[in-house]
Amino acid sequence: MASSIPAGSPATQGAYQADRLIAEDIDAYLDIHRNKSLLRFITCGSVDDGKSTLIGRLLYDSKMIFEDQLAALESDSKRVGTQGQEIDFALLVDGLAAEREQGITIDVAYRFFATEKRKFIVADTPGHEQYTRNMVTGASTADLAIILIDARKGVLTQTRRHSYLAHLVGIRHVVLAVNKMDLVGYDRQVFDDIVADYRAFAKSIGITDFLALPISGFKGDNITARSPNTPWYDGPSLVGHLENVEIDAERDRARPFRLPVQWVNRPNLDFRGFSGLIATGEVRPGDPVRVLPSGKMSTVQRIVDFGGDLDVAVAGQSVTLTLADEIDCSRGDVIAAADAPPQVADQFEATFVWMADEEMLPGRAYWLKLATQTVSATVQPPKYRIAINTMEHLAAKTFDLNAIGVAAVSTDRPIVFEPYADNRALGGFILIDKLTNATVAAGMLRFSLRRAQNIHWQPVDLTREHHAASKNQKPAVLWFTGLSGAGKSTIANLVEKRLARMNRHTFLLDGDNVRHGLNRDLGFTDADRIENIRRVGEVAKLMTDAGLIVITAFISPFRAEREMVRKMMAPGEFLEVHIDTSLADAEARDVKGLYAKARAGQLANFTGIDSPYEAPDDPEIRIDTARMTAEEAADSIVARLIP
């Protein structure tokens, strides 16, 4: 197949000039290439709308090839464009199709190419609904989205989904590429109808401006130059638009200075620098700055990169700053313009895109990673989820795979942020499962919640140390966990009686007893179990502040929530006690008849039957009830607590 680029087109002339410069002055060519601006964009839309074909056309018409093909060509001493050798367009498309069949573009496939004016990174994102999370990954760093539509099919659900997600993650530039126009005879009416349909939807989600292009990725129409097959279209070609559209990095430079600190660089005692990627703005030596969340002030002393000191640094550069004052600053802090600092809060409203097969569990602690900050966070039940086709706000109790919705999120300590609409770097975050380390969601902070600003710690004169000293004991939490019927309550009761005889001040929190009052509103779903343990953990923490030894007897089936309670306590005060009884032994006892009801289907969400129990990996105390009586178990626990 011959190239669709006219022989005298700017693309052809540019390629000839570039080849001549390479031959005459390679250093000059590299310098020009190094200083070109970089546009990141994605191709998205429904399945089989022609994304791979379009990318193949962009690579082919830009005289670019895959790295492995380049290596093969170089081994054959061939040079594209200088010896008349050209890669067959069909070969490129076949290669992209093969990658799709192998599952590569089910993740995100990134391609690199360049024209005379600009460098490009294109993320080829999958069109399948089940891989929405991968589309979000590709869109998160993009300046522009090409939404492809098959001219024969029109606007589909995935067209709407990907358009909404692109807008949600802050992509300002949208190209509506109505592809396969050659298969509808380049019919203008077909194009106009699709554009009108899309414009109505785009307006409903806040996309007020987009470029609509009639193209054929296979034939090359309107890709690098205007096509004679669409004389009724008078807009730019796709490449022409990509070469001239504004890049977000250029706009970021006009915003207030922000540098999330990645690490503290101290190669010797005379140098202490703070390194990171400048998210927005620019900085010069002598500029006043503020370190957040502490709020400490200083001025920039030096700006250093691998080449030495700089007079100025701008958004997108990785640099090391030294400050005039020895102030506390570490990874996760943000160095910002002193007169325009970002916000600090610990409670927010956020938009979520749920990426995990497992549902979101309200109240469960996840890692939240925002810029260089990593904190523990819990998500509240959703305010609503969004129906993509209608944009309705629907009631929801949780988020499942590919769900998009809004919920409140709380962090265990204040973080530095800006609304995502103002700053992607300080407004976009991911949630990470603490046990599997898998990314479960992407989120965009909308605003901080006012209640976070209205609630403050009230100082008290009598400390927890005073309360403990007055009782002549060290506070502790004995956290009994195990299957129903394992013997937790029996052993916990014996432990409390032994401690009472030793004049220790204790309190026993039993699972059944707590559900009569504090937790009477909770059931036995996974989400309710998590909230049950969270509340008990908070009560236990208050009791240790009062100097008590707290004994709890709860199934507490999930490791994540037991670990959450452990982190609430002072170091060394939480002792996990695993009452280790096999399911068969626990079921054989069945004092309350619960296992029989669960087996008969009369009791849902019963631990060990249709709800999981995650045994501790490394508890402080393990009691094997097959080898030890309840009295012996109580004695060993007391001996461990009070040597």
XYZ file of C-alpha atoms in Angstrom:
643
model
C 0.000 0.000 0.000
C 1.341 3.400 -0.924
C 1.571 6.195 1.619
C -1.263 8.725 1.670
C 1.170 11.621 2.258
C 1.432 13.845 -0.804
C 4.940 14.056 -2.201
C 5.153 17.810 -1.616
C 3.373 17.855 1.739
C 4.900 19.464 4.853
C 5.348 16.003 6.346
C 7.413 14.846 3.381
C 9.430 18.059 3.279
C 9.983 17.885 7.036
C 11.226 14.314 6.802
C 13.625 15.279 4.004
C 14.989 18.243 6.003
C 15.391 16.111 9.107
C 17.289 13.431 7.165
C 19.577 16.057 5.665
C 20.281 17.587 9.093
C 21.017 14.142 10.540
C 23.562 13.567 7.794
C 25.173 17.014 8.091
C 24.992 17.852 11.824
C 23.662 15.155 14.139
C 24.287 17.289 17.247
C 22.128 20.097 15.877
C 19.386 17.602 15.029
C 19.455 16.115 18.524
C 19.364 19.570 20.090
C 16.282 20.500 18.047
C 14.592 17.208 18.938
C 15.470 17.570 22.622
C 13.779 20.967 22.857
C 10.537 20.023 21.126
C 7.428 20.156 23.285
C 5.868 16.812 24.284
C 2.149 16.086 23.933
C 0.667 13.076 25.733
C -2.633 11.830 24.376
C -4.839 8.748 24.470
C -6.968 6.929 21.959
C -10.151 5.514 23.425
C -13.684 4.510 22.586
C -15.532 1.265 22.007
C -14.165 -2.105 20.888
C -13.132 -2.370 17.199
C -13.556 1.323 16.481
C -10.108 1.463 14.864
C -7.741 2.647 17.602
C -4.887 0.357 16.579
C -5.344 1.198 12.912
C -5.239 4.912 13.660
C -2.062 4.557 15.705
C -0.511 2.491 12.955
C -1.358 5.246 10.498
C 0.163 7.929 12.758
C 3.354 5.922 13.118
C 3.531 5.134 9.429
C 2.781 8.622 8.182
C 5.229 10.095 10.689
C 7.931 7.735 9.428
C 8.159 6.068 12.843
C 8.476 2.352 13.604
C 8.476 0.015 16.559
C 11.724 -0.380 18.455
C 12.089 -4.038 17.484
C 11.463 -3.208 13.828
C 14.019 -0.414 14.035
C 16.595 -2.839 15.383
C 15.834 -5.224 12.532
C 16.110 -2.446 9.967
C 19.378 -1.173 11.389
C 20.805 -4.676 11.270
C 19.975 -4.684 7.561
C 21.569 -1.233 7.132
C 18.260 0.267 6.051
C 17.044 3.769 6.910
C 13.429 4.743 6.547
C 13.012 7.795 4.300
C 16.643 8.084 3.196
C 17.008 5.081 0.897
C 13.458 4.831 -0.366
C 12.694 1.983 2.033
C 9.276 2.265 3.717
C 7.506 0.065 6.214
C 4.312 -1.352 4.739
C 1.347 0.196 6.580
C -0.338 -3.194 6.772
C 2.704 -4.548 8.654
C 2.269 -1.884 11.338
C -1.444 -2.576 11.689
C -0.837 -6.336 11.828
C 1.704 -5.805 14.598
C -0.714 -3.730 16.635
C -3.482 -6.265 16.081
C -1.180 -9.066 17.216
C -0.426 -7.160 20.387
C -4.126 -6.753 21.044
C -4.656 -10.507 20.586
C -1.828 -11.200 23.053
C -3.510 -8.982 25.652
C -0.896 -6.217 25.585
C -3.385 -3.447 24.810
C -5.676 -4.841 27.485
C -3.262 -3.022 29.750
C -2.075 0.217 28.143
C 0.264 0.241 25.137
C 2.391 3.388 24.839
C 3.804 4.525 21.485
C 6.345 7.252 20.782
C 6.647 9.281 17.599
C 7.542 12.764 16.472
C 6.878 15.283 13.743
C 8.881 18.299 12.748
C 7.099 20.439 15.380
C 6.465 18.193 18.377
C 7.098 14.877 20.142
C 4.213 12.621 21.117
C 3.406 9.800 23.510
C 0.147 8.038 22.674
C -1.537 5.633 25.081
C -3.573 2.994 23.264
C -6.250 2.107 25.839
C -8.561 -0.919 25.675
C -12.171 -0.512 24.618
C -13.640 -3.288 26.758
C -15.764 -2.168 29.704
C -14.021 -4.584 32.081
C -10.747 -2.735 31.462
C -12.049 0.723 32.295
C -9.357 0.951 34.972
C -6.681 0.710 32.273
C -8.265 3.539 30.323
C -8.134 5.684 33.476
C -4.451 4.810 33.879
C -3.664 6.035 30.378
C -5.818 9.153 30.748
C -4.324 10.218 34.066
C -1.261 11.828 32.433
C -2.771 12.816 29.073
C -3.245 16.327 27.702
C -5.685 15.260 24.987
C -8.123 12.426 24.256
C -9.018 11.106 20.826
C -12.488 9.567 21.169
C -12.961 7.232 18.223
C -16.395 6.374 16.847
C -17.138 3.840 14.129
C -19.128 5.810 11.554
C -21.356 2.760 11.003
C -22.295 2.462 14.712
C -22.466 5.975 16.083
C -22.273 6.960 19.758
C -22.132 3.889 22.036
C -22.049 3.323 25.789
C -18.256 3.104 25.815
C -18.096 6.371 23.870
C -20.004 7.991 26.726
C -18.038 6.196 29.443
C -14.622 7.118 28.051
C -15.688 10.703 27.312
C -16.928 11.116 30.880
C -13.760 9.591 32.322
C -11.542 11.766 30.129
C -13.395 14.852 31.346
C -13.344 13.556 34.928
C -9.563 13.175 35.027
C -9.077 16.698 33.739
C -8.351 16.270 30.026
C -9.181 19.655 28.496
C -8.750 18.811 24.806
C -11.043 16.293 23.115
C -10.969 15.154 19.489
C -14.040 13.303 18.242
C -12.596 11.141 15.466
C -15.433 9.675 13.385
C -13.525 6.787 11.878
C -14.129 4.439 8.933
C -15.724 7.186 6.854
C -14.604 5.261 3.776
C -17.089 2.511 4.735
C -20.033 4.941 4.634
C -18.984 6.606 1.376
C -17.671 9.740 3.141
C -21.306 10.708 3.710
C -21.479 14.156 5.330
C -24.938 13.510 6.767
C -23.697 10.462 8.668
C -20.888 12.555 10.124
C -23.159 15.472 11.048
C -25.694 13.200 12.773
C -22.985 11.557 14.897
C -21.493 14.920 15.852
C -24.915 16.275 16.848
C -25.622 13.200 18.969
C -22.234 13.436 20.670
C -22.507 17.199 21.235
C -25.753 16.737 23.176
C -24.106 14.169 25.451
C -20.863 16.156 25.797
C -22.774 19.222 26.959
C -24.497 17.169 29.677
C -21.151 16.165 31.223
C -19.454 19.540 30.912
C -17.460 19.133 27.676
C -18.155 22.443 25.997
C -15.599 22.337 23.223
C -14.221 19.545 21.037
C -12.869 19.083 17.522
C -14.878 16.730 15.302
C -12.894 15.067 12.500
C -14.072 12.769 9.688
C -11.231 10.264 9.213
C -10.257 6.919 7.841
C -7.382 5.434 9.774
C -6.993 2.723 7.156
C -7.011 5.013 4.122
C -5.294 7.942 5.851
C -8.020 10.532 5.230
C -7.509 13.744 7.263
C -4.703 12.235 9.318
C -1.669 14.243 8.197
C -3.356 16.399 5.550
C -6.843 17.365 4.464
C -8.425 14.674 2.312
C -10.000 15.316 -1.120
C -12.615 12.702 -0.174
C -14.176 15.131 2.346
C -14.302 18.478 0.516
C -17.109 19.533 2.874
C -14.734 19.418 5.884
C -12.714 22.609 6.353
C -10.977 21.971 9.687
C -7.381 20.929 10.427
C -5.912 17.484 9.925
C -5.459 15.330 13.003
C -1.668 15.749 13.076
C -2.000 19.476 12.414
C -4.258 19.798 15.443
C -1.973 17.659 17.623
C 0.996 19.817 16.680
C -0.670 23.056 17.756
C -2.908 22.279 20.710
C -1.911 23.791 24.069
C -0.083 21.439 26.454
C -1.046 21.347 30.122
C 2.602 21.692 31.189
C 2.697 25.133 29.567
C -0.333 26.202 31.612
C 1.049 24.648 34.808
C 4.014 27.023 34.730
C 1.711 30.010 35.306
C 0.310 28.522 38.531
C 1.699 28.933 42.071
C 4.848 26.963 42.849
C 4.478 23.427 44.290
C 7.184 20.795 44.802
C 6.145 17.498 46.460
C 9.288 16.281 48.237
C 10.375 12.811 47.107
C 13.484 12.478 49.201
C 15.931 14.414 51.343
C 19.308 14.566 49.636
C 22.196 14.805 52.107
C 25.442 13.506 50.593
C 27.507 15.295 53.274
C 27.112 17.440 56.373
C 27.421 20.655 54.353
C 24.549 19.924 51.959
C 20.879 19.258 52.727
C 18.591 19.356 49.727
C 14.979 18.478 49.058
C 14.425 16.679 45.772
C 11.323 16.217 43.672
C 9.419 16.992 40.481
C 7.984 20.503 40.285
C 4.240 20.035 39.870
C 3.305 23.627 39.046
C 4.824 27.083 38.884
C 8.407 28.214 38.824
C 11.030 28.940 41.468
C 14.166 31.057 41.763
C 16.855 31.443 44.421
C 15.642 33.928 47.018
C 11.946 33.054 46.627
C 10.070 32.768 49.957
C 8.537 29.306 50.425
C 6.369 27.491 52.922
C 6.778 23.810 53.879
C 3.462 22.048 54.402
C 1.768 20.596 56.384
C 3.940 22.146 59.133
C 3.635 25.674 57.694
C 7.293 26.547 58.437
C 8.741 29.372 56.304
C 12.126 29.814 54.613
C 13.658 31.018 51.357
C 15.208 29.088 48.481
C 18.983 29.190 48.672
C 20.000 27.076 45.668
C 18.359 25.142 42.826
C 20.468 22.168 41.775
C 20.107 19.561 39.038
C 22.548 17.076 37.520
C 24.200 19.853 35.521
C 24.794 22.239 38.420
C 23.012 25.297 39.829
C 20.055 26.852 38.018
C 18.762 30.404 37.982
C 15.176 29.242 37.554
C 13.266 25.945 37.471
C 9.744 25.353 36.126
C 6.928 22.810 36.212
C 8.004 19.444 34.847
C 11.628 19.698 35.997
C 13.153 17.423 38.639
C 15.395 19.482 40.895
C 16.891 19.692 44.372
C 16.252 22.769 46.493
C 18.315 23.944 49.427
C 16.728 26.293 51.948
C 18.228 29.140 53.940
C 16.944 27.745 57.257
C 17.292 24.359 58.968
C 13.599 23.494 59.108
C 11.941 20.110 59.313
C 11.074 18.796 55.844
C 10.827 15.191 54.684
C 9.302 12.934 52.039
C 5.601 13.658 51.630
C 5.898 17.331 52.532
C 5.188 19.983 49.908
C 7.357 23.063 49.366
C 5.103 25.813 48.050
C 5.000 29.510 47.293
C 4.793 31.272 50.668
C 2.068 33.692 49.599
C -0.163 31.088 47.868
C 0.087 27.754 49.720
C -2.145 24.735 49.003
C -4.667 23.465 51.542
C -4.202 20.950 54.363
C -7.053 18.715 55.583
C -7.931 15.151 56.607
C -11.543 14.802 55.403
C -12.683 15.225 51.810
C -15.355 14.609 49.249
C -13.909 12.718 46.293
C -14.917 11.109 43.032
C -13.883 7.457 42.725
C -13.332 5.083 39.818
C -13.323 1.623 41.387
C -10.781 -0.671 39.727
C -10.866 -3.878 41.768
C -12.937 -7.019 41.353
C -13.623 -6.904 45.098
C -16.199 -4.345 46.218
C -15.233 -1.299 48.237
C -15.757 -1.950 51.940
C -16.836 1.226 53.751
C -14.772 1.741 56.869
C -11.903 -0.499 55.774
C -8.491 1.144 55.943
C -6.673 1.490 52.606
C -3.409 3.190 51.730
C -4.072 6.493 49.984
C -1.203 7.720 47.810
C -1.312 11.335 46.649
C 1.826 12.781 45.040
C 4.607 11.674 47.445
C 2.257 11.360 50.440
C 1.074 7.948 51.633
C -1.478 7.811 54.452
C -4.074 5.423 55.838
C -7.598 6.281 54.685
C -11.160 5.036 55.050
C -14.008 5.582 52.608
C -17.562 6.174 53.805
C -20.636 4.648 52.102
C -21.126 6.358 48.724
C -23.259 9.464 48.407
C -24.169 8.207 44.931
C -22.879 6.394 41.877
C -23.201 7.685 38.326
C -25.160 5.969 35.550
C -23.030 6.576 32.466
C -25.794 6.490 29.850
C -28.165 8.861 31.654
C -25.746 10.626 34.054
C -28.255 9.991 36.847
C -27.075 9.888 40.456
C -28.060 6.474 41.832
C -28.160 5.310 45.432
C -25.395 2.828 46.287
C -24.046 1.049 49.352
C -20.629 0.363 47.853
C -18.573 0.568 44.651
C -17.947 -2.459 42.454
C -15.700 -2.966 39.416
C -15.736 0.051 37.055
C -18.209 1.949 39.226
C -17.905 5.743 39.200
C -19.279 7.685 42.131
C -18.808 10.166 44.947
C -18.023 9.441 48.597
C -16.365 11.006 51.628
C -12.863 9.860 52.545
C -10.938 10.415 55.779
C -7.180 10.150 56.301
C -5.377 9.304 59.526
C -3.458 12.580 59.392
C -3.713 15.854 57.467
C -2.428 15.845 53.893
C -1.478 18.650 51.519
C -3.877 18.903 48.601
C -5.621 21.037 46.017
C -8.886 20.221 44.232
C -8.205 17.978 41.249
C -9.808 20.530 38.925
C -7.031 22.968 39.900
C -4.051 20.634 40.262
C -3.800 17.056 39.043
C -0.637 16.342 41.009
C -2.081 17.374 44.393
C -5.676 16.364 43.696
C -5.413 12.907 42.147
C -4.819 9.822 44.276
C -4.956 6.046 44.240
C -6.207 3.636 46.897
C -4.104 0.559 47.652
C -5.246 -2.582 49.455
C -3.061 -2.917 52.542
C -2.873 -6.710 52.388
C -2.447 -7.394 48.668
C -0.743 -4.096 47.746
C -3.045 -3.946 44.700
C -4.404 -0.637 43.419
C -8.171 -0.769 43.957
C -9.308 2.720 42.942
C -8.350 6.031 41.418
C -9.779 9.160 42.956
C -10.072 12.891 42.443
C -10.384 15.167 45.476
C -13.212 17.665 45.057
C -12.971 19.703 48.270
C -12.257 19.353 51.973
C -15.217 18.838 54.272
C -16.056 21.736 56.549
C -16.351 19.472 59.582
C -12.622 18.768 59.278
C -11.971 22.462 59.894
C -14.446 22.776 62.779
C -13.223 19.890 64.953
C -10.077 20.307 67.034
C -8.413 18.357 69.826
C -9.358 19.779 73.212
C -6.304 19.773 75.505
C -6.742 18.097 78.929
C -4.565 18.383 82.015
C -4.596 14.751 83.144
C -2.660 12.593 80.681
C -3.011 8.889 79.923
C 0.280 8.393 81.810
C -1.344 9.890 84.921
C -4.341 7.563 84.629
C -2.082 4.510 84.246
C 0.137 5.531 87.164
C -2.868 6.027 89.431
C -3.853 2.422 88.732
C -0.284 1.170 89.096
C -0.369 -0.679 85.789
C 0.512 -0.436 82.121
C -2.471 -0.086 79.712
C -2.927 -2.885 77.223
C -5.419 -4.429 74.813
C -5.777 -8.213 74.761
C -7.514 -8.748 71.424
C -9.034 -12.248 71.298
C -9.847 -13.458 67.783
C -11.060 -16.805 66.466
C -14.001 -18.685 65.014
C -17.409 -18.675 66.640
C -17.333 -21.357 69.338
C -13.548 -21.321 69.627
C -13.739 -20.353 73.307
C -12.873 -16.633 73.133
C -15.483 -15.442 75.643
C -14.786 -18.296 78.058
C -11.040 -17.713 78.138
C -11.399 -13.908 78.165
C -13.677 -14.138 81.213
C -11.150 -16.344 83.043
C -8.325 -13.918 82.199
C -10.288 -10.975 83.585
C -11.014 -12.826 86.854
C -7.331 -13.681 87.293
C -6.306 -10.067 86.667
C -8.946 -8.858 89.122
C -7.443 -11.092 91.829
C -4.134 -9.337 91.083
C -5.828 -5.949 91.688
C -5.557 -4.984 88.020
C -8.103 -2.572 86.545
C -9.739 -4.167 83.528
C -12.755 -4.052 81.270
C -14.084 -6.857 79.069
C -15.685 -5.996 75.717
C -17.531 -9.043 74.407
C -18.825 -9.283 70.848
C -22.378 -10.303 71.704
C -22.706 -7.791 74.555
C -21.530 -4.841 72.455
C -24.138 -5.617 69.791
C -26.909 -5.070 72.354
C -26.027 -1.392 72.621
C -23.187 0.410 70.873
C -23.399 -1.710 67.715
C -27.062 -2.728 67.749
C -27.547 -1.081 64.334
C -24.977 -3.322 62.630
C -25.548 -6.618 60.868
C -23.084 -9.254 59.705
C -22.182 -8.177 56.189
C -18.497 -7.579 55.532
C -19.044 -3.808 55.688
C -20.933 -4.067 59.002
C -18.266 -6.339 60.481
C -15.627 -3.762 59.572
C -17.592 -0.956 61.209
C -18.213 -3.171 64.259
C -14.472 -3.629 64.787
C -13.706 0.016 64.073
C -16.078 1.164 66.796
C -14.776 -1.391 69.283
C -11.220 -0.323 68.482
C -12.053 3.317 69.190
C -13.682 2.362 72.509
C -10.675 0.219 73.445
C -8.361 3.132 72.662
C -10.332 5.447 74.962
C -10.137 2.836 77.707
C -6.367 2.516 77.387
C -6.205 6.314 77.628
C -7.972 5.826 80.970
C -5.202 3.428 82.023
C -7.242 0.214 81.774
C -6.309 -3.247 80.578
C -8.920 -3.939 77.903
C -9.943 -7.483 76.994
C -11.938 -7.942 73.787
C -13.599 -11.116 72.529
C -14.664 -10.736 68.888
C -14.445 -13.015 65.882
C -12.926 -10.014 64.036
C -12.475 -12.103 60.882
C -10.362 -9.737 58.768
C -6.637 -9.112 59.212
C -6.966 -5.580 57.847
C -9.286 -4.465 60.647
C -7.238 -6.132 63.374
C -4.210 -4.306 61.992
C -6.214 -1.078 61.925
C -6.937 -1.409 65.658
C -3.295 -2.248 66.358
C -2.246 1.030 64.741
C -4.698 2.947 66.946
C -2.797 1.883 70.050
C 0.526 2.983 71.445
C 3.444 0.729 70.436
C 3.485 -2.486 72.462
C -0.010 -2.049 73.933
C -1.855 -4.290 71.457
C -1.542 -8.048 71.944
C -3.321 -10.219 69.388
C -4.519 -13.484 70.965
C -5.499 -16.124 68.440
C -7.828 -18.719 69.968
C -6.899 -21.348 67.406
C -9.659 -23.906 67.022
C -10.351 -25.904 63.877
C -13.653 -25.371 62.097
C -14.572 -29.004 62.782
C -14.006 -28.639 66.543
C -15.840 -25.309 66.705
C -18.758 -26.750 64.751
C -18.850 -29.865 66.959
C -19.307 -27.673 70.050
C -21.929 -25.368 68.469
C -23.207 -24.284 71.872
C -25.521 -21.653 70.361
C -26.672 -23.797 67.430
C -25.385 -21.225 64.962
C -23.422 -23.591 62.743
C -26.470 -25.810 62.291
C -28.533 -22.816 61.208
C -25.786 -21.658 58.822
C -25.503 -25.117 57.260
C -29.264 -25.152 56.806
C -29.165 -21.809 55.024
C -31.033 -20.034 57.815
C -28.100 -17.793 58.810
C -26.291 -15.767 56.138
C -22.748 -14.342 56.318
C -21.651 -16.788 59.014
C -17.886 -16.874 59.547
C -16.322 -20.150 58.479
C -19.310 -21.213 56.386
C -20.177 -18.524 53.832
C -18.006 -15.687 55.149
C -14.212 -15.976 55.416
C -12.043 -15.995 58.517
C -8.488 -14.740 58.029
C -6.312 -16.254 60.736
C -3.484 -14.107 62.150
C -0.113 -14.587 60.497
C 1.986 -13.740 63.546
C -0.067 -13.163 66.712
C 1.604 -12.233 70.004
C -0.168 -15.168 71.671
C -1.512 -18.335 70.056
C -3.755 -20.659 72.043
C -4.241 -24.168 70.641
C -7.474 -25.315 72.278
C -6.842 -28.891 71.175
C -3.781 -29.022 73.447
C -4.740 -26.659 76.262
C -7.712 -26.272 78.618
C -9.406 -22.927 79.089
C -7.800 -22.555 82.539
C -4.329 -23.328 81.186
C -4.898 -20.850 78.348
C -5.905 -18.111 80.798
C -2.816 -18.733 82.936
C -0.467 -18.521 79.943
C -2.064 -15.279 78.692
C -1.789 -13.616 82.120
C 1.830 -14.767 82.410
C 2.558 -13.209 79.004
C 0.876 -9.932 79.978
C 2.377 -9.648 83.465
C 5.687 -11.575 83.643
